Amino acid sequence: MSDKIKKNIEQLREQLNEHNYLYYVMDSPTISDAEYDALFDKLKKLEAKHPALVTPDSPTQRVGAKPLKSFAEVKHRVPMLSLENAFDDEDILAFDQRIHERLHTEKAIEYCCEPKMDGLAISIRYEDGHLMHAATRGDGETGEDVTDNIKTIKSVPLLLRGKPIPRVLEVRGEVYMSKKGFDELNDEALKKGQKIFANPRNAAAGSIRQLDPNIVAARPLTIFFYGVGEIEDGSLPDNHFAMLQRLKQWGLRISPLIKVAKGVEECLAFYQAIGKKRDKLPYEIDGVVYKVNQLSEQKKLGFVTRAPRWAVAHKFPAEEVNTVIEAVEFQVGRTGALTPVARLTPVHVRGVTVRNATLHNMDEIKRKDIHVGDTVIVRRAGDVIPEVVGVIVAKRPKAAKRIVLPKHCPVCHSHIEHVEGEAVARCTGGLICAAQRKESIKHFSSRRAMDVEGLGDKLVEQLVDAGLVSSIADIYQLTLDELIKLERMGEKSAQNLLDQIEKSKKTTLERFLYSLGIREVGEATAKQLARHFKTPQALEKASIESLQEVEDVGPVVAEHIANFFSEPHNLRVIDKMVKAGVNWPSVKVSEHQPLAGKTFVLTGTLSHMTRDEAKEILEKLGAKVSGSVSAKTSYVVVGEEAGSKLDKAKKLNVNIMNEAAFQRFLKQHS
Ligand code: IVH
């Protein structure tokens, strides 16, 4: 009986190991994850019933080891060497030249070309095929015993496959984290309010240095093997490439990108080809490695201090570099958003000098704990503005300064508004701030705002650049003489523009309020505000509480409105416009509001009126018109070619009216 169980257990282990090999090493799984899990479960249950039959290299034994207090030191029997770095083709040609000289040959040298994985080097020792020890590189002589942690990595076999297997085989490789795994890990950490990792390499290295293997087990780590350290009672092929293939046969995962190059030119072509693929690879690489392929030649070449003479790392220009934050300044965007920008000690990243990096917003600064004076890791990705990935806290000087949000706009000195819970802080000087001027004027004159026909984006730019207009109120001070001096502006078009400006003076309070560009005050809110307060003076005096009595106005919008009207410069601009003749009929709210409390959604094309007209009528009758269908929608009015909103209305069982029904409905309620 027990023999049978033992056999059963062994079979299950063999099956699991085989599937692991097919999945991680051959990259061609033959069963689904669920099927694998089922086999795994079966084994786990059998082992639980028969604990005496558990072996250290059973697939179930990857996890469960106890947390350590510290890692033991491990002396490497064969030192773990490092690589000499080369940054350009010239360095590589010189390297190749040296090899030729040392080997006394003029024939093209054969190189094994590999991607240079950006992770951390690990040595793993197998005895009779069983994983016995794993260690970090450390200083190359002595590393740390991270056996329990390495065993949690599923692509690391606990037992080698195939025969013959050397009695001792110590293999070396790079443990890394995929870009996707890294992003997911950080997303998770963010959600839990934990520290995030600066890059996949730090994440991999940080994970392996965890004292609790159970935490490591949850980290998406994997490995590519690239070399052999010690070997006893076993033989290897005579070249590096074939040796790596042998590792693969033993179940050790190697990079599929490895190639043999005949001569240095082919190495450089490999570098170019991998460089092009780099962004699309699922993991980070920081260069490629060329290794003299023939092991006999490697032996002849030997090594110097800590690096072999037979290999070189051809690095990609760094994407991430360390530098110091010398100062932080705040830039005001076109919409008033304040962006903290780090002024850096200039550094080269991927061939470009980087002097500034965006810090995004105050939350980001807090999250990354960035101070002025900090040494930081800066990343440049493609053409995107460089950003600070993280701080090297150990290098923080005593005099490092906390970064504080300025109270006043660096451009116009208006107050800075930072609404609780919002990441972005903003300048409240929308109407006068030079940084926001053009945007606020474009908005002001737009069709749904003051509708100054002829005053388009280009002309606004021209007027501001010529210094004729610096706030929206200045539009009403423009003269014919000034206008005709502008390029491409004849007298006739200048007069036309003045006529249009004059015409725009006659407006409605809701349009006027909307045109001021108060944050988050769209047309609908402007309309509610006009109805509720009836004059700008009443709005000016309104408290945050009374603002919230208005439909659609929550605490955030109320604060935006109150902030806007508390700025004397904004009041001056309004006053100037009113003095220039901007006027509106006094607001009368119709008593007849039979549709109060009802919400409509208009979709498709109506034939008797535009959607805007329909909206106006409905709103006069007290209804609210919304852009999207929800369970709260009272009616959906469908014109020709209605699309997804109709579908949604049907799904939610909302009342649907076609245009004819809508016409009848309006008649009944007007
Ligand atoms: S060979 C004797 N091959 O790069 C040669 N190293 O800068 C020793 N690395 O410590 C290393 N990918 O962590 C080699 N395909 C590769 C590699 C690689 C990444 C790392 C490794 C090493 C470091 C040296």
Coordinates of C-alpha atoms in Angstrom, one line a residue, residues 142-614:
T142 CA 31.2 36.3 -0.4
G143 CA 27.4 36.5 -0.9
E144 CA 24.3 35.8 1.2
D145 CA 22.5 32.5 1.5
V146 CA 19.1 33.1 0.0
T147 CA 18.2 29.5 -0.7
D148 CA 14.7 29.6 0.8
N149 CA 13.9 32.7 -1.2
I150 CA 15.2 31.3 -4.5
K151 CA 13.3 28.1 -4.0
T152 CA 10.1 30.1 -4.2
I153 CA 10.8 31.1 -7.8
K154 CA 8.9 28.6 -9.9
S155 CA 11.2 28.9 -12.9
V156 CA 14.1 27.6 -10.8
P157 CA 14.0 23.8 -10.8
L158 CA 14.4 22.1 -7.5
L159 CA 15.5 19.1 -9.3
L160 CA 17.5 18.9 -12.6
R161 CA 16.2 16.7 -15.4
G162 CA 17.9 14.6 -18.0
K163 CA 21.1 12.4 -17.7
P164 CA 23.9 12.6 -17.1
I165 CA 24.0 15.3 -14.5
P166 CA 27.3 16.4 -12.9
R167 CA 27.7 15.6 -9.3
V168 CA 28.1 19.3 -8.6
L169 CA 26.8 22.0 -10.9
E170 CA 26.9 25.5 -9.7
V171 CA 25.0 27.7 -12.2
R172 CA 24.7 31.5 -12.4
G173 CA 21.9 33.6 -13.6
E174 CA 19.9 36.8 -13.3
V175 CA 16.8 36.9 -11.2
Y176 CA 14.5 39.6 -12.5
M177 CA 10.9 40.9 -12.4
S178 CA 8.9 41.4 -15.6
K179 CA 7.7 44.9 -16.3
K180 CA 4.1 43.7 -15.9
G181 CA 4.8 42.0 -12.6
F182 CA 6.5 45.1 -11.4
D183 CA 3.6 47.4 -12.3
E184 CA 1.1 45.0 -10.7
L185 CA 3.2 44.8 -7.5
N186 CA 3.5 48.6 -7.3
D187 CA -0.2 49.1 -7.9
E188 CA -1.0 46.7 -5.1
A189 CA 1.5 48.4 -2.8
L190 CA -0.1 51.8 -3.7
K191 CA -3.5 50.5 -2.8
K192 CA -2.3 49.3 0.5
G193 CA -0.4 52.5 1.2
Q194 CA 2.9 50.7 1.2
K195 CA 6.3 51.7 -0.2
I196 CA 6.7 51.3 -3.9
F197 CA 9.8 50.2 -5.8
A198 CA 11.6 52.5 -8.1
N199 CA 12.1 50.0 -10.9
P200 CA 12.0 46.3 -11.6
R201 CA 15.6 45.8 -10.7
N202 CA 15.1 47.3 -7.2
A203 CA 12.0 45.3 -6.9
A204 CA 13.8 42.0 -7.7
A205 CA 16.7 42.8 -5.5
G206 CA 14.5 44.0 -2.7
S207 CA 12.4 40.8 -2.9
I208 CA 15.4 38.5 -2.8
R209 CA 16.7 40.3 0.3
Q210 CA 13.4 39.7 2.1
L211 CA 13.9 37.6 5.2
D212 CA 10.5 36.0 4.9
P213 CA 10.4 33.6 2.1
N214 CA 6.6 33.7 2.2
I215 CA 6.7 37.3 1.1
V216 CA 9.2 36.4 -1.7
A217 CA 6.8 33.7 -2.9
A218 CA 4.2 36.3 -3.7
R219 CA 6.7 38.4 -5.8
P220 CA 6.6 37.8 -9.6
L221 CA 10.3 36.8 -9.9
T222 CA 11.9 34.7 -12.6
I223 CA 15.3 33.8 -13.8
F224 CA 17.5 33.4 -16.9
F225 CA 20.7 31.4 -16.4
Y226 CA 23.8 32.6 -18.3
G227 CA 26.8 30.7 -17.0
V228 CA 28.4 28.0 -14.9
G229 CA 30.6 28.5 -11.9
E230 CA 31.8 25.2 -10.4
I231 CA 31.3 21.8 -12.0
E232 CA 32.5 18.5 -10.6
D233 CA 32.2 15.1 -12.1
G234 CA 30.5 16.2 -15.2
S235 CA 31.4 17.6 -18.6
L236 CA 30.3 20.5 -20.7
P237 CA 30.4 21.2 -24.4
D238 CA 33.4 23.1 -25.7
N239 CA 31.6 26.4 -26.3
H240 CA 29.5 28.8 -24.3
F241 CA 26.5 28.7 -26.6
A242 CA 26.3 24.9 -26.5
M243 CA 26.9 25.0 -22.8
L244 CA 23.8 27.2 -22.4
Q245 CA 21.8 24.7 -24.5
R246 CA 23.0 22.0 -22.2
L247 CA 21.7 24.0 -19.2
K248 CA 18.4 24.2 -20.9
Q249 CA 18.3 20.4 -21.3
W250 CA 18.9 20.1 -17.6
G251 CA 15.8 22.3 -17.0
L252 CA 17.5 25.6 -16.5
R253 CA 15.8 28.5 -18.2
I254 CA 17.9 30.5 -20.7
S255 CA 17.1 33.6 -22.7
P256 CA 15.6 32.8 -26.2
L257 CA 17.4 35.9 -27.6
I258 CA 20.9 34.4 -27.3
K259 CA 22.8 34.1 -30.7
V260 CA 26.3 33.2 -31.9
A261 CA 28.0 36.0 -33.9
K262 CA 30.9 35.5 -36.2
G263 CA 33.1 38.5 -35.8
V264 CA 32.5 41.8 -34.1
E265 CA 30.3 43.3 -36.8
E266 CA 27.7 40.7 -36.1
C267 CA 27.9 41.6 -32.4
L268 CA 27.1 45.2 -33.3
A269 CA 24.2 44.1 -35.5
F270 CA 22.9 42.1 -32.5
Y271 CA 23.2 45.2 -30.3
Q272 CA 21.1 47.2 -32.8
A273 CA 18.5 44.5 -33.3
I274 CA 18.0 44.0 -29.5
G275 CA 18.0 47.8 -29.0
K276 CA 15.1 48.1 -31.4
K277 CA 13.2 45.3 -29.5
R278 CA 14.1 46.6 -26.1
D279 CA 10.9 48.6 -25.3
K280 CA 8.7 45.7 -26.5
L281 CA 10.5 43.1 -24.3
P282 CA 8.5 42.1 -21.3
Y283 CA 11.4 42.7 -19.0
E284 CA 14.1 45.3 -18.6
I285 CA 17.6 44.9 -20.1
D286 CA 20.4 47.4 -19.8
G287 CA 22.6 46.2 -22.7
V288 CA 23.9 43.1 -24.3
V289 CA 26.8 40.9 -23.4
Y290 CA 29.4 39.5 -25.8
K291 CA 31.3 36.4 -24.6
V292 CA 34.1 34.7 -26.5
N293 CA 32.3 31.5 -27.5
Q294 CA 35.1 28.9 -27.3
L295 CA 35.7 27.9 -23.7
S296 CA 39.3 27.0 -24.6
E297 CA 39.8 30.6 -25.8
Q298 CA 38.1 31.9 -22.7
K299 CA 40.6 30.0 -20.6
K300 CA 43.5 31.4 -22.5
L301 CA 42.2 34.9 -22.1
G302 CA 41.7 34.6 -18.3
F303 CA 40.6 37.6 -16.3
V304 CA 41.8 40.8 -14.7
T305 CA 40.9 41.6 -11.1
R306 CA 37.1 41.2 -11.1
A307 CA 36.2 40.8 -14.8
P308 CA 36.9 38.3 -17.4
R309 CA 38.9 39.4 -20.4
W310 CA 36.7 37.3 -22.7
A311 CA 33.4 39.1 -22.1
V312 CA 32.2 42.7 -22.2
A313 CA 28.8 44.4 -21.5
H314 CA 27.7 46.7 -24.3
K315 CA 25.4 48.9 -22.4
F316 CA 22.5 50.9 -23.8
P317 CA 22.7 54.6 -22.9
A318 CA 21.4 54.7 -19.4
E319 CA 17.7 55.3 -19.0
E320 CA 17.9 55.9 -15.3
V321 CA 20.7 57.8 -13.6
N322 CA 21.3 59.3 -10.3
T323 CA 21.5 63.1 -9.7
V324 CA 20.8 65.7 -7.2
I325 CA 17.7 68.0 -6.9
E326 CA 19.2 71.5 -6.6
A327 CA 15.8 73.3 -6.4
V328 CA 12.2 72.9 -7.0
E329 CA 10.1 75.4 -8.9
F330 CA 6.4 75.6 -9.6
Q331 CA 5.2 76.0 -13.1
V332 CA 1.7 77.3 -13.9
G333 CA 0.0 75.6 -16.7
R334 CA -2.6 77.0 -19.1
T335 CA -5.4 75.9 -16.9
G336 CA -3.7 77.2 -13.7
A337 CA -2.5 73.8 -12.5
L338 CA 0.7 74.1 -10.6
T339 CA 3.4 71.5 -11.5
P340 CA 6.4 71.2 -9.3
V341 CA 9.5 70.9 -11.4
A342 CA 12.9 69.7 -10.1
R343 CA 16.0 71.5 -11.2
L344 CA 18.7 68.9 -11.3
T345 CA 22.4 68.8 -11.5
P346 CA 22.6 68.1 -15.2
V347 CA 23.1 64.4 -16.2
H348 CA 23.2 62.4 -19.3
V349 CA 20.3 60.0 -19.8
R350 CA 20.1 58.0 -23.1
G351 CA 22.4 60.5 -24.8
V352 CA 20.5 63.6 -23.7
T353 CA 21.3 66.1 -21.0
V354 CA 18.6 66.3 -18.4
R355 CA 18.3 69.4 -16.3
N356 CA 14.7 69.2 -15.2
A357 CA 12.3 66.6 -14.1
T358 CA 8.6 66.8 -13.4
L359 CA 7.5 65.9 -9.9
H360 CA 3.8 65.9 -11.0
N361 CA 2.1 67.2 -7.9
M362 CA 2.4 67.5 -4.1
D363 CA 0.9 64.1 -3.5
E364 CA 3.7 62.5 -5.6
I365 CA 6.3 64.5 -3.7
K366 CA 4.9 63.2 -0.4
R367 CA 4.6 59.7 -1.7
K368 CA 8.1 59.5 -2.9
D369 CA 9.4 61.6 0.0
I370 CA 11.4 64.0 -2.1
H371 CA 13.4 66.8 -0.6
V372 CA 15.6 69.5 -2.1
G373 CA 19.1 68.3 -1.8
D374 CA 18.2 64.7 -2.3
T375 CA 20.0 62.3 -4.6
V376 CA 17.4 60.9 -6.8
I377 CA 17.0 58.3 -9.6
V378 CA 15.8 60.1 -12.8
R379 CA 14.2 58.2 -15.7
R380 CA 13.8 59.3 -19.2
A381 CA 11.4 57.2 -21.2
G382 CA 11.2 58.0 -24.9
D383 CA 10.3 61.6 -25.5
V384 CA 8.4 62.0 -22.3
I385 CA 9.4 64.6 -19.7
P386 CA 12.0 63.0 -17.4
E387 CA 10.7 62.0 -14.0
V388 CA 12.0 61.3 -10.6
V389 CA 11.6 57.6 -10.0
G390 CA 12.7 57.6 -6.4
V391 CA 15.0 59.0 -3.7
I392 CA 18.2 57.4 -2.4
V393 CA 17.4 58.2 1.2
A394 CA 20.7 57.1 2.5
K395 CA 22.3 59.9 0.6
R396 CA 20.1 62.6 2.0
P397 CA 22.1 65.5 3.4
K398 CA 21.3 67.0 6.8
A399 CA 20.4 70.3 5.1
A400 CA 17.8 68.7 2.8
K401 CA 14.7 70.8 2.7
R402 CA 11.1 69.8 2.6
I403 CA 9.2 71.0 -0.5
V404 CA 6.3 73.3 0.3
L405 CA 3.5 74.4 -2.0
P406 CA 3.7 78.2 -2.5
K407 CA 0.9 80.3 -1.1
H408 CA 0.9 82.6 -4.1
C409 CA 1.2 82.0 -7.8
P410 CA 4.7 82.5 -9.1
V411 CA 3.4 84.2 -12.2
C412 CA 0.6 86.5 -11.0
H413 CA 0.7 86.3 -7.2
S414 CA -2.9 85.2 -6.8
H415 CA -3.7 82.7 -4.1
I416 CA -3.1 79.1 -4.7
E417 CA -6.0 76.9 -4.2
H418 CA -5.4 73.3 -3.1
V419 CA -8.7 71.5 -2.5
E420 CA -8.5 68.8 0.1
G421 CA -8.3 65.4 -1.6
E422 CA -7.3 66.8 -5.0
A423 CA -3.8 66.1 -6.3
V424 CA -3.5 69.3 -8.2
A425 CA -3.1 72.8 -6.8
R426 CA -4.1 75.7 -8.9
C427 CA -3.6 79.4 -9.3
T428 CA -6.9 81.3 -8.7
G429 CA -5.8 84.2 -10.9
G430 CA -7.5 82.7 -14.0
L431 CA -8.6 86.0 -15.4
I432 CA -5.4 87.9 -14.9
C433 CA -2.6 85.3 -14.7
A434 CA -0.3 85.6 -17.7
A435 CA 0.1 81.8 -17.7
Q436 CA -3.6 81.3 -18.2
R437 CA -4.5 84.4 -20.1
K438 CA -4.9 83.0 -23.5
E439 CA -7.0 80.0 -22.4
S440 CA -9.3 82.2 -20.3
I441 CA -9.9 84.6 -23.2
K442 CA -10.5 81.8 -25.7
H443 CA -13.0 80.3 -23.3
F444 CA -14.6 83.7 -22.7
S445 CA -15.2 84.4 -26.4
S446 CA -16.3 80.9 -27.3
R447 CA -19.7 80.2 -28.7
R448 CA -21.3 78.8 -25.6
A449 CA -19.8 81.6 -23.5
M450 CA -20.0 85.2 -24.6
D451 CA -20.0 84.1 -28.3
V452 CA -17.8 86.8 -29.7
E453 CA -18.0 85.8 -33.3
G454 CA -14.7 86.3 -35.2
L455 CA -12.6 86.2 -32.0
G456 CA -11.1 82.8 -32.5
D457 CA -8.1 81.1 -30.9
K458 CA -5.6 82.5 -33.4
L459 CA -6.7 86.1 -33.0
V460 CA -6.7 85.7 -29.2
E461 CA -3.1 84.6 -29.4
Q462 CA -2.3 87.6 -31.6
L463 CA -4.0 90.1 -29.3
V464 CA -2.3 88.8 -26.2
D465 CA 1.1 88.5 -27.9
A466 CA 0.7 92.1 -29.2
G467 CA 0.0 93.2 -25.6
L468 CA -3.4 94.6 -26.5
V469 CA -5.4 92.3 -24.3
S470 CA -4.2 90.9 -20.9
S471 CA -7.6 90.0 -19.4
I472 CA -11.0 89.3 -20.7
A473 CA -12.2 92.8 -19.7
D474 CA -9.6 94.3 -22.1
I475 CA -11.6 93.0 -25.0
Y476 CA -14.2 95.7 -24.4
Q477 CA -11.5 98.4 -24.5
L478 CA -10.2 97.5 -28.0
T479 CA -10.2 100.3 -30.6
L480 CA -10.2 100.3 -34.3
D481 CA -6.8 102.0 -34.4
E482 CA -5.3 99.2 -32.3
L483 CA -6.8 96.4 -34.3
I484 CA -5.8 97.6 -37.7
K485 CA -2.2 97.6 -36.7
L486 CA -2.4 93.8 -36.3
E487 CA -1.0 91.6 -39.1
R488 CA -3.6 90.4 -41.6
M489 CA -6.2 92.7 -40.1
G490 CA -8.0 95.0 -42.5
E491 CA -10.2 97.9 -41.5
K492 CA -13.3 96.0 -42.5
S493 CA -12.6 92.9 -40.4
A494 CA -11.5 95.1 -37.5
Q495 CA -14.8 96.9 -37.6
N496 CA -16.6 93.6 -37.9
L497 CA -14.8 92.3 -34.8
L498 CA -15.7 95.5 -32.9
D499 CA -19.3 95.1 -33.9
Q500 CA -19.3 91.5 -32.7
I501 CA -17.7 92.5 -29.4
E502 CA -20.4 95.1 -29.0
K503 CA -23.1 92.6 -29.7
S504 CA -21.7 90.2 -27.2
K505 CA -22.3 92.7 -24.4
K506 CA -25.9 91.8 -24.5
T507 CA -25.9 88.5 -22.8
T508 CA -27.5 86.5 -20.0
L509 CA -26.2 86.1 -16.5
E510 CA -25.8 82.4 -16.9
R511 CA -23.6 82.8 -20.0
F512 CA -21.6 85.5 -18.3
L513 CA -21.0 83.3 -15.3
Y514 CA -20.0 80.4 -17.5
S515 CA -17.7 82.6 -19.5
L516 CA -15.7 83.5 -16.4
G517 CA -14.1 80.1 -16.5
I518 CA -14.6 79.3 -12.8
R519 CA -13.3 75.9 -12.1
E520 CA -15.8 73.1 -12.6
V521 CA -18.6 75.7 -13.3
G522 CA -20.0 74.4 -16.6
E523 CA -23.1 75.7 -18.3
A524 CA -25.5 73.7 -16.2
T525 CA -24.0 74.9 -12.9
A526 CA -23.8 78.5 -14.2
K527 CA -27.5 78.3 -15.0
Q528 CA -28.3 77.1 -11.6
L529 CA -26.2 79.8 -10.0
A530 CA -27.9 82.5 -12.1
R531 CA -31.3 81.2 -11.1
H532 CA -30.5 81.0 -7.5
F533 CA -28.5 84.1 -6.9
K534 CA -29.8 86.4 -9.7
T535 CA -26.9 88.8 -9.5
P536 CA -23.1 88.6 -9.4
Q537 CA -23.1 90.7 -6.2
A538 CA -25.3 88.1 -4.4
L539 CA -22.8 85.4 -5.6
E540 CA -19.9 87.4 -4.3
K541 CA -21.4 87.4 -0.8
A542 CA -22.6 83.8 -0.8
S543 CA -21.1 81.5 1.8
I544 CA -19.8 78.0 1.1
E545 CA -22.9 76.7 2.8
S546 CA -25.4 78.8 0.8
L547 CA -23.6 77.9 -2.4
Q548 CA -24.2 74.3 -1.7
E549 CA -28.0 74.9 -1.6
V550 CA -27.7 75.2 -5.4
E551 CA -28.5 72.0 -7.2
D552 CA -25.3 70.3 -8.5
V553 CA -23.0 72.3 -6.3
G554 CA -21.1 70.1 -3.8
P555 CA -18.4 71.2 -1.4
V556 CA -15.6 71.2 -3.9
V557 CA -17.4 73.3 -6.5
A558 CA -18.6 75.6 -3.8
E559 CA -15.0 76.2 -2.7
H560 CA -14.0 76.9 -6.3
I561 CA -16.7 79.5 -6.6
A562 CA -16.0 81.1 -3.2
N563 CA -12.3 81.2 -4.0
F564 CA -13.0 82.9 -7.3
F565 CA -15.2 85.6 -5.8
S566 CA -12.9 86.2 -2.9
E567 CA -10.1 87.4 -5.3
P568 CA -10.3 91.2 -5.6
H569 CA -8.7 91.1 -9.0
N570 CA -11.5 88.9 -10.3
L571 CA -14.1 91.3 -9.0
R572 CA -12.2 94.2 -10.7
V573 CA -12.4 92.4 -14.0
I574 CA -16.1 91.8 -13.6
D575 CA -16.7 95.4 -12.6
K576 CA -14.7 96.6 -15.6
M577 CA -16.8 94.6 -18.0
V578 CA -20.0 95.8 -16.5
K579 CA -18.8 99.4 -16.7
A580 CA -17.9 98.7 -20.3
G581 CA -21.6 97.8 -20.9
V582 CA -21.8 94.1 -20.5
N583 CA -25.4 93.5 -19.4
W584 CA -28.1 90.9 -19.0
P585 CA -31.8 91.0 -18.4
S586 CA -32.6 90.5 -14.8
V587 CA -33.1 86.9 -14.0
K588 CA -36.7 85.8 -13.7
V589 CA -37.3 82.3 -12.8
S590 CA -40.5 81.0 -14.3
E591 CA -43.0 80.0 -11.7
H592 CA -44.4 77.4 -14.1
Q593 CA -42.0 74.4 -13.6
P594 CA -44.1 71.3 -14.2
L595 CA -41.0 69.2 -15.0
A596 CA -39.1 70.1 -11.8
G597 CA -37.3 67.0 -10.5
K598 CA -37.3 65.2 -13.8
T599 CA -34.2 64.3 -15.7
F600 CA -34.0 64.0 -19.5
V601 CA -31.5 62.6 -21.8
L602 CA -31.6 63.6 -25.5
T603 CA -30.0 61.4 -28.0
G604 CA -29.9 61.1 -31.8
T605 CA -30.9 63.8 -34.3
L606 CA -34.2 65.6 -33.8
S607 CA -35.9 67.0 -36.9
H608 CA -38.1 69.8 -35.4
M609 CA -35.5 71.4 -33.3
T610 CA -31.8 71.1 -32.3
R611 CA -30.9 69.3 -29.2
D612 CA -29.8 72.6 -27.6
E613 CA -33.2 74.1 -28.3
A614 CA -34.9 71.1 -26.8

